PDB file of C-alpha atoms in Angstrom:
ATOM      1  CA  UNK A   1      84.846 215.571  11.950  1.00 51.00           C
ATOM      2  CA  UNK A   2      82.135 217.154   9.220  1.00 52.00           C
ATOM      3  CA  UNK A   3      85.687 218.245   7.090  1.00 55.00           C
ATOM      4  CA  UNK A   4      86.948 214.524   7.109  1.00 55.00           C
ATOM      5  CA  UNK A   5      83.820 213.227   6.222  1.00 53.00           C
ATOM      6  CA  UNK A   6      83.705 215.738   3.376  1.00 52.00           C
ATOM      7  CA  UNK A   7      87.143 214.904   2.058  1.00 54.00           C
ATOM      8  CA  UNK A   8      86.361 211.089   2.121  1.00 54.00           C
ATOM      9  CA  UNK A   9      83.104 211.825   0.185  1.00 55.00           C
ATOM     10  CA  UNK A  10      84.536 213.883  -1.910  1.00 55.00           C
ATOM     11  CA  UNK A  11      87.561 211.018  -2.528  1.00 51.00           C
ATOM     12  CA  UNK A  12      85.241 208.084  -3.091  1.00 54.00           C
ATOM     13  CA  UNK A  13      83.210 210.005  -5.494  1.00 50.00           C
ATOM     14  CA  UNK A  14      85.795 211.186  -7.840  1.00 51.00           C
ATOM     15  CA  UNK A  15      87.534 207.789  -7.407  1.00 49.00           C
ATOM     16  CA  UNK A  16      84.591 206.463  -8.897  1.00 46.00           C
ATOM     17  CA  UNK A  17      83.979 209.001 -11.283  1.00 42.00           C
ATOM     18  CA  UNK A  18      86.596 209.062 -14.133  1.00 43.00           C
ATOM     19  CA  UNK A  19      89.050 211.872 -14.136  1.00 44.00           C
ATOM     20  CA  UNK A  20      89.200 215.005 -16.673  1.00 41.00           C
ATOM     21  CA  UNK A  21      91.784 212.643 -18.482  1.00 39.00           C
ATOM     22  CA  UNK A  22      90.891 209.357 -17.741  1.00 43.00           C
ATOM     23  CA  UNK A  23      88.595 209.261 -20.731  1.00 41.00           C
ATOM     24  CA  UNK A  24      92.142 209.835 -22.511  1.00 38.00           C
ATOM     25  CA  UNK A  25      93.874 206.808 -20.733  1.00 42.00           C
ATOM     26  CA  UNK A  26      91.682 204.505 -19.645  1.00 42.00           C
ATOM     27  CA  UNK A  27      89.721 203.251 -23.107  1.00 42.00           C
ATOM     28  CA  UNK A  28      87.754 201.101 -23.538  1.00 38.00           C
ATOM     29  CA  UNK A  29      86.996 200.801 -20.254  1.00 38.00           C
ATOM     30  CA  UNK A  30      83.280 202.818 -20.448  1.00 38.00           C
ATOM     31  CA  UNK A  31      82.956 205.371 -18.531  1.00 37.00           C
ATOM     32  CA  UNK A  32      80.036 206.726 -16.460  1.00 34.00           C
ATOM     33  CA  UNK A  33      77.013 207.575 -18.669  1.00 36.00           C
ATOM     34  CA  UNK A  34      77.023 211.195 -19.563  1.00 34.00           C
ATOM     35  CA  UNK A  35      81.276 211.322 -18.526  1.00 33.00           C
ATOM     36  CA  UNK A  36      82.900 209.991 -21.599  1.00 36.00           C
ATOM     37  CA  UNK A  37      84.516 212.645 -22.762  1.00 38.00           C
ATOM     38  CA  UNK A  38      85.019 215.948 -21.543  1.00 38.00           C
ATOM     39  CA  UNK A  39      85.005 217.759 -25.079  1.00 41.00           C
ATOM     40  CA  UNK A  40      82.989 216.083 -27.256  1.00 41.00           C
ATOM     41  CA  UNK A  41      84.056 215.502 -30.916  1.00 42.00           C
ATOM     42  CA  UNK A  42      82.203 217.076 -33.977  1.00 40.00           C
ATOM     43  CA  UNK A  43      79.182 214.917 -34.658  1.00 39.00           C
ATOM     44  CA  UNK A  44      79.607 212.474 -37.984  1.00 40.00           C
ATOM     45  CA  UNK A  45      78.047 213.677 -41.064  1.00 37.00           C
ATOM     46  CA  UNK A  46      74.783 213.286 -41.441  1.00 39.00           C
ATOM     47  CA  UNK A  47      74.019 212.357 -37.474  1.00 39.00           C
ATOM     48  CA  UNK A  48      72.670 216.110 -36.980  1.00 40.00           C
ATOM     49  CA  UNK A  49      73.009 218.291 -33.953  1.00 39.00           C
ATOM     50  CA  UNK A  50      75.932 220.156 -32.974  1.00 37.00           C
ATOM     51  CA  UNK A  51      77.877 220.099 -29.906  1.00 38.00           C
ATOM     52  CA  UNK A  52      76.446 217.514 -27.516  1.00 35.00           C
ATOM     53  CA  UNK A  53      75.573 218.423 -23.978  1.00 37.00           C
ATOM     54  CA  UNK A  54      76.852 216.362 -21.059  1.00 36.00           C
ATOM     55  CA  UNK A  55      73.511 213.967 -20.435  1.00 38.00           C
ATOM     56  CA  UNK A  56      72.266 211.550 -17.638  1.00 40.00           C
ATOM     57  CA  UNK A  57      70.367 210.013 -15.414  1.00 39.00           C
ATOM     58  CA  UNK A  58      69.865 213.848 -14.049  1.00 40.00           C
ATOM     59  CA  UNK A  59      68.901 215.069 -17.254  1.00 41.00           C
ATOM     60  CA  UNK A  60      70.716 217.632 -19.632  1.00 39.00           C
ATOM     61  CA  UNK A  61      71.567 221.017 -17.538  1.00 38.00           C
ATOM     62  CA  UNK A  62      71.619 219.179 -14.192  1.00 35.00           C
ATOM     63  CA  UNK A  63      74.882 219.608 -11.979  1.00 37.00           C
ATOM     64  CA  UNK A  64      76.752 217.215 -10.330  1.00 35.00           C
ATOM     65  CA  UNK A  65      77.884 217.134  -6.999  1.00 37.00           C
ATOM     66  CA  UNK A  66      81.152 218.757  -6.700  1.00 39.00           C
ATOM     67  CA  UNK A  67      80.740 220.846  -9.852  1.00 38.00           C
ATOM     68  CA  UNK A  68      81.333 224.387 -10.551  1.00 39.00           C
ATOM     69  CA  UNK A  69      79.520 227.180 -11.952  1.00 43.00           C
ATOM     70  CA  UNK A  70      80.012 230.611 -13.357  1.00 43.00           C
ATOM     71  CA  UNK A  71      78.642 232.478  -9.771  1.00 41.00           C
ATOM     72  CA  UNK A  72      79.555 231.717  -6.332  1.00 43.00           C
ATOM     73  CA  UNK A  73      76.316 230.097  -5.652  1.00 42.00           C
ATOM     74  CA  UNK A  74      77.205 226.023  -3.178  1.00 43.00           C
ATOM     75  CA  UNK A  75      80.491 227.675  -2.187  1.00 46.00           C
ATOM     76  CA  UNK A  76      82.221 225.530   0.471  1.00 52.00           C
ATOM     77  CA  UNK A  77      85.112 222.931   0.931  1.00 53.00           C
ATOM     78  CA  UNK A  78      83.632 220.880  -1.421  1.00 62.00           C
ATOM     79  CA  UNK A  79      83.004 222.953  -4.548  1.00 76.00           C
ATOM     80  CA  UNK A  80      85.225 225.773  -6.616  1.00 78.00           C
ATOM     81  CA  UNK A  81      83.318 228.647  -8.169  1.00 81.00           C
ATOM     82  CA  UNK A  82      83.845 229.807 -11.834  1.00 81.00           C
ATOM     83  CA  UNK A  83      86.052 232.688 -10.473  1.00 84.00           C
ATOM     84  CA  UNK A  84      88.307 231.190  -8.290  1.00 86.00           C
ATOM     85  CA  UNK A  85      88.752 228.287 -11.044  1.00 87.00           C
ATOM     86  CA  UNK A  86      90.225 230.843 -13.671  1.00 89.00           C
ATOM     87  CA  UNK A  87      92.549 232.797 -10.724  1.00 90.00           C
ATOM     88  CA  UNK A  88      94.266 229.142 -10.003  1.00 90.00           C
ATOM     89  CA  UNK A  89      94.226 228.080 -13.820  1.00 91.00           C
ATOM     90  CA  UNK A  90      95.583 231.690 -14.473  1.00 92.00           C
ATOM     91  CA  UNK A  91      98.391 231.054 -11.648  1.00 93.00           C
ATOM     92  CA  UNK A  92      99.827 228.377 -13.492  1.00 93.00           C
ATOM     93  CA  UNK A  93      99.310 228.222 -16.961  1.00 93.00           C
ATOM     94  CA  UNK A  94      98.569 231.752 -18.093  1.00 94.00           C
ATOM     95  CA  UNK A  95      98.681 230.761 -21.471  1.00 94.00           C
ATOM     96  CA  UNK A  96      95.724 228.212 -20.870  1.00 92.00           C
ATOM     97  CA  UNK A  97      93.657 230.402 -18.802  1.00 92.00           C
ATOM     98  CA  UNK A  98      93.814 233.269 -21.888  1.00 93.00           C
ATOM     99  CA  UNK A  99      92.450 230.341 -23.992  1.00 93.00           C
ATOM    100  CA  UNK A 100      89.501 229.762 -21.773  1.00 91.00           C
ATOM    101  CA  UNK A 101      88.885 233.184 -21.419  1.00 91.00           C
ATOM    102  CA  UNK A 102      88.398 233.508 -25.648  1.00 92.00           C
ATOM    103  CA  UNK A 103      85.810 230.254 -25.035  1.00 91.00           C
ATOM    104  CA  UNK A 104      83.628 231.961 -22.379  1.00 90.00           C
ATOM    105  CA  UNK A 105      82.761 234.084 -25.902  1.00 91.00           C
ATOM    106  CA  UNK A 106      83.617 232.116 -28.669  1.00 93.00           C
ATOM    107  CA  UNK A 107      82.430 228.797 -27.302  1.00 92.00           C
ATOM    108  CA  UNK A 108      80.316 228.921 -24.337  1.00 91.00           C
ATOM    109  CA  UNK A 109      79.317 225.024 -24.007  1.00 90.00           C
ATOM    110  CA  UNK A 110      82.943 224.259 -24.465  1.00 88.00           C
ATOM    111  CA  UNK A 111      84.042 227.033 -21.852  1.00 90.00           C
ATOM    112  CA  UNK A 112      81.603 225.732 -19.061  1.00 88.00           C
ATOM    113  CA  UNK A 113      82.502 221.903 -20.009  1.00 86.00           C
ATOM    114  CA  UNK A 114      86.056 222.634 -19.684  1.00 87.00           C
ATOM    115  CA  UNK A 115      85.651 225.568 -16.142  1.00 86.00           C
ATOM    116  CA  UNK A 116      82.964 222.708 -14.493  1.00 83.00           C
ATOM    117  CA  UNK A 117      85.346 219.491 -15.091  1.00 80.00           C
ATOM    118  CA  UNK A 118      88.678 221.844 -13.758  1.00 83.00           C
ATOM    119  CA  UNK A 119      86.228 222.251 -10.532  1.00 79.00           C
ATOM    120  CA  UNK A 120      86.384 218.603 -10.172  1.00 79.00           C
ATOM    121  CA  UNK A 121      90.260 218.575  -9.670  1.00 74.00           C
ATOM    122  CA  UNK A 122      90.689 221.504  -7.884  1.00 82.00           C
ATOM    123  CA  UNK A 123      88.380 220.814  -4.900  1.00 80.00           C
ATOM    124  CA  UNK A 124      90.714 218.728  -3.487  1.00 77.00           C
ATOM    125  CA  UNK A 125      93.561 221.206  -3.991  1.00 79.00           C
ATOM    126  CA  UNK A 126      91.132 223.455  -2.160  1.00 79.00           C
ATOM    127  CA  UNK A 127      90.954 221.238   0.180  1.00 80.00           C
ATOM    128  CA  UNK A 128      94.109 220.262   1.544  1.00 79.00           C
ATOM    129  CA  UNK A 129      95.239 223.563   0.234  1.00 81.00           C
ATOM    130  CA  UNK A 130      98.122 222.536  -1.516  1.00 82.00           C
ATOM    131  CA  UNK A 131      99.606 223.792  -4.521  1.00 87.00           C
ATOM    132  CA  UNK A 132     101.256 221.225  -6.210  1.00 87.00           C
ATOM    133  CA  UNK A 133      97.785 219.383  -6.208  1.00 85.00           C
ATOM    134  CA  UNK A 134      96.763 222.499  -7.984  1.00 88.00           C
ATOM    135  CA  UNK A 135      99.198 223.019 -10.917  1.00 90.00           C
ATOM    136  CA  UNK A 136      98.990 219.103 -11.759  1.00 91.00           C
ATOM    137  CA  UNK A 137      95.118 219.683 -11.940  1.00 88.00           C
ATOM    138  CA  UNK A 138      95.702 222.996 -13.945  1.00 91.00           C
ATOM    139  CA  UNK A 139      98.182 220.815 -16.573  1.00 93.00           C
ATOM    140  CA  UNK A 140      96.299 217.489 -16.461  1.00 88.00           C
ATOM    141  CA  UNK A 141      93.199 219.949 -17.746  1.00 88.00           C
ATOM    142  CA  UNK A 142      94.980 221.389 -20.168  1.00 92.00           C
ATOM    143  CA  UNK A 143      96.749 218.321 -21.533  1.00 93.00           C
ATOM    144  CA  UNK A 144      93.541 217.066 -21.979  1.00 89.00           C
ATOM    145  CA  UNK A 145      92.211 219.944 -23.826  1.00 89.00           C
ATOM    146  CA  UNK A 146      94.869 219.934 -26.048  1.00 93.00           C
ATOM    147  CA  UNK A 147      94.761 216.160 -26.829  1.00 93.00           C
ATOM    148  CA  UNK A 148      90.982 216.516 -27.459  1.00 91.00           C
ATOM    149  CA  UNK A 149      91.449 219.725 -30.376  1.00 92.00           C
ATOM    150  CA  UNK A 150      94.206 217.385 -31.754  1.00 94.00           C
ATOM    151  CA  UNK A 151      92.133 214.540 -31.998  1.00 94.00           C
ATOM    152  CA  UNK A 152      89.319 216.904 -33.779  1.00 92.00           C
ATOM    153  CA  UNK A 153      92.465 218.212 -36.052  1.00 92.00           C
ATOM    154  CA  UNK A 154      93.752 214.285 -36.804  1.00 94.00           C
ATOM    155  CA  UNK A 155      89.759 213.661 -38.116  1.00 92.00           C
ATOM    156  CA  UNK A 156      90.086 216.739 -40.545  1.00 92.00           C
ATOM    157  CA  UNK A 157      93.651 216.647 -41.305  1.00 92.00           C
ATOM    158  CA  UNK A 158      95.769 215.734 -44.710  1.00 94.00           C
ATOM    159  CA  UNK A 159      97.303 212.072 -44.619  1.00 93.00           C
ATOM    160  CA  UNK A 160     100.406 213.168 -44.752  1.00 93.00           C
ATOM    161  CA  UNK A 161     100.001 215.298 -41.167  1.00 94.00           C
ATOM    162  CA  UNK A 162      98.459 212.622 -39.682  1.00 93.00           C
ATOM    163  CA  UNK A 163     101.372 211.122 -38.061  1.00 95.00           C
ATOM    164  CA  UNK A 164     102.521 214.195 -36.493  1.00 95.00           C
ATOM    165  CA  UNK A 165      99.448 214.991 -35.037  1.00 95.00           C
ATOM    166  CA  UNK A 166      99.344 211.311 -33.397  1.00 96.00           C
ATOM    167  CA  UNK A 167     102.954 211.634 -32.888  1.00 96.00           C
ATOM    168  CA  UNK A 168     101.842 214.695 -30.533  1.00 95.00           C
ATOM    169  CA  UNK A 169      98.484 212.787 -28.867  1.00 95.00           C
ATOM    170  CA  UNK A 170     100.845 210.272 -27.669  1.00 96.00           C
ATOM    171  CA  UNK A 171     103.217 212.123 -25.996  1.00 96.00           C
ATOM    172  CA  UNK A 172     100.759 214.635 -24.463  1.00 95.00           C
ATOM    173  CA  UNK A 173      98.892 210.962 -23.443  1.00 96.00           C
ATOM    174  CA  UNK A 174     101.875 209.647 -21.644  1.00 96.00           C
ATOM    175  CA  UNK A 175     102.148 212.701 -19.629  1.00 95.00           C
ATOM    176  CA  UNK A 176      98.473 212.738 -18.352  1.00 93.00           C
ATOM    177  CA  UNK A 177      99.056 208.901 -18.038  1.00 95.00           C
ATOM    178  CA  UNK A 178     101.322 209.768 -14.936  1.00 95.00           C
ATOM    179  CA  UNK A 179      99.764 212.893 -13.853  1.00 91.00           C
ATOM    180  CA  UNK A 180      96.852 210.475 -13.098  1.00 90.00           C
ATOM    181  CA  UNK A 181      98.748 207.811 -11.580  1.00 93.00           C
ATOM    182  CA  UNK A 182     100.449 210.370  -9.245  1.00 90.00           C
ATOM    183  CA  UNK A 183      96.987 211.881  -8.412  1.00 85.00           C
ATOM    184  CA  UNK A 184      95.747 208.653  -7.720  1.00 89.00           C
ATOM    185  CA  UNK A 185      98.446 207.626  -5.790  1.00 91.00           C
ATOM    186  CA  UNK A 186      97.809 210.798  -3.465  1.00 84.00           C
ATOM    187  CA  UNK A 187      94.402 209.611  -3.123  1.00 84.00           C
ATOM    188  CA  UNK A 188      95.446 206.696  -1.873  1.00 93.00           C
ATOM    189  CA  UNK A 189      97.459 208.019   0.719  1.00 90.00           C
ATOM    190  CA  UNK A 190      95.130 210.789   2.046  1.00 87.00           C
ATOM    191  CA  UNK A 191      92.275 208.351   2.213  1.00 93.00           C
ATOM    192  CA  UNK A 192      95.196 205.761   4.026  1.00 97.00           C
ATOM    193  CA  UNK A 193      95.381 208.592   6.607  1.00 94.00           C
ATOM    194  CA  UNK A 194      91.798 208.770   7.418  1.00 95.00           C
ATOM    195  CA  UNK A 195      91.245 205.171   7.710  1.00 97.00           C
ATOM    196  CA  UNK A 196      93.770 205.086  10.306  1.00 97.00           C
ATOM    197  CA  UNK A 197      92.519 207.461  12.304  1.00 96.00           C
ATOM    198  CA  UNK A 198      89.435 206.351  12.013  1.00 97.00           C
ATOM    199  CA  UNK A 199      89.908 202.664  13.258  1.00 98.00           C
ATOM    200  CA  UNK A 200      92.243 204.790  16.140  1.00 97.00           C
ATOM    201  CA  UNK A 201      89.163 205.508  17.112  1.00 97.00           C
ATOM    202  CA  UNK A 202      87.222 203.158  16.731  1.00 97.00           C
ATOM    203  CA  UNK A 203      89.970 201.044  19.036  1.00 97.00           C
ATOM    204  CA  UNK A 204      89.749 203.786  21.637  1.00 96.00           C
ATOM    205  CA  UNK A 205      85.945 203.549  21.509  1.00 96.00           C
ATOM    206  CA  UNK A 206      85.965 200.064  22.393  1.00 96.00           C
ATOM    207  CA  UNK A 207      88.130 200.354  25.458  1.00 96.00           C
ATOM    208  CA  UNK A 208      85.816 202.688  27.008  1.00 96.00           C
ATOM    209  CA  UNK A 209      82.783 200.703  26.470  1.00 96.00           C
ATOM    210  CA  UNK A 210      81.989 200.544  30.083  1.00 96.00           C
ATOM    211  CA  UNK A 211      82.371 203.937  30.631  1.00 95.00           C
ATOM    212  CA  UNK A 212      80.593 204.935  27.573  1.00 96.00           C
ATOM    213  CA  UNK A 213      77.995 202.377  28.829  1.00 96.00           C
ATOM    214  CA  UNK A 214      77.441 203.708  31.889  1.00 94.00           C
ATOM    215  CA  UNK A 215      77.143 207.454  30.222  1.00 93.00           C
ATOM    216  CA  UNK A 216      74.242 206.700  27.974  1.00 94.00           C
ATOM    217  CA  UNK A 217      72.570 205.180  31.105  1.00 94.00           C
ATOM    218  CA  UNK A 218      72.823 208.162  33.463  1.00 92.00           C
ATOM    219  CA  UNK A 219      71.451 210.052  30.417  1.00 91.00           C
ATOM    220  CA  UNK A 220      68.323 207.537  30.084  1.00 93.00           C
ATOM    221  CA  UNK A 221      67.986 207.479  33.386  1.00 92.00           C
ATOM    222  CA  UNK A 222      68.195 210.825  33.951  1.00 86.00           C
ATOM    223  CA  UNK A 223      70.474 210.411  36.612  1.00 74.00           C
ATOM    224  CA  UNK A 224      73.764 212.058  34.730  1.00 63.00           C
ATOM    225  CA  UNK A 225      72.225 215.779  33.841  1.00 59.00           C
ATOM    226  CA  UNK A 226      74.275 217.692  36.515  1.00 56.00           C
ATOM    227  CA  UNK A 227      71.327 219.201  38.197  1.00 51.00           C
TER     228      UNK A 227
END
């Protein structure tokens, strides 16, 4: 019971919570404050600062529910630690993982942006322990990655590159576009499932009512402890 009330938490919150490449389909529908994008863009001349940080009504540097971290520290069905987020992203995409790998030095607030929003999609894969759920997270991450460092390329790039570059954001787009309808459609399903069962019960519940009745009464009474 405590594992399906986890995995409908866990479902309701990140169905109400964008996903990693939602911010990439869905505009300009606004997202969550603090969730808009996942990798922010260089800051506009003369607006100061560098990278931003992820902010809040939990203030800058506060986790969220159901996100990772570099140690092992809230370990359980609902969360992925750093490590185990890198062996699944490694199982899949190789190529990607190497990439995050040069981050964790190169750019640190990048790295941990990119390693806590992968957490997001993988605890249900760790979950329901399925793989497939696992390699779409892995590419819908990376997708999204790459359609962010294009964007940043498009801002800096020579007119006439431009339209290759959008050329590629589009089709990299389209292919998140239906990673997240799949994922969404799972969602669906899964939380389908549970319902059912749940009003199964709730059915079953209410056909015993005079024996669950009469229960709770020996138990106020006193009269059902066995002795």
């Amino acid at each position: 019971m405590n594992r399906k009330l986890v995995f409908l938490t866990m479902v309701s919150a990140m169905l109400a919570i964008p996903a990693v490449y939602a911010a990439a389909q869905d505009r300009p529908e606004p997202a969550p404050e603090g969730m808009d994008e996942v990798w922010q863009k260089p800051p506009h001349p003369g607006s100061g600062g560098g990278d931003m940080e992820m902010k809040g009504k939990n203030g800058p540097g506060m986790r969220l529910r159901g996100e990772i971290g570099e140690g092992k520290r809230g370990m359980g069905a609902g969360f992925v630690s750093g490590e185990e987020a890198i062996i699944i992203i490694k199982k899949h995409d190789p190529q990607f993982a190497a990439l995050l790998e040069d981050l964790k030095n190169t750019a640190p607030a990048k790295y941990r942006m990119a390693i806590g929003m992968a957490g997001k999609f993988l605890v249900m894969a760790k979950m329901e322990n399925d793989e497939n759920l696992a390699k779409d997270a892995v590419r819908g991450l990376s997708l999204e990655y790459a359609t962010r460092e294009l964007s940043r390329s498009y801002e800096k790039a020579a007119d006439q590159d431009k339209a290759k570059i959008k050329a590629d954001i589009k089709v990299k787009t389209a292919e998140l576009f239906d990673l997240r309808q799949k994922e969404q459609s799972m969602r669906i399903q899964h939380m389908e499932k549970e319902v059912a069962k749940l009003k199964a019960k709730l059915e079953s519940r209410k056909n015993n009512k005079a024996k669950i009745v009469d229960q709770r009464v020996e138990e106020l009474t006193g009269e059902g402890s066995g002795w």
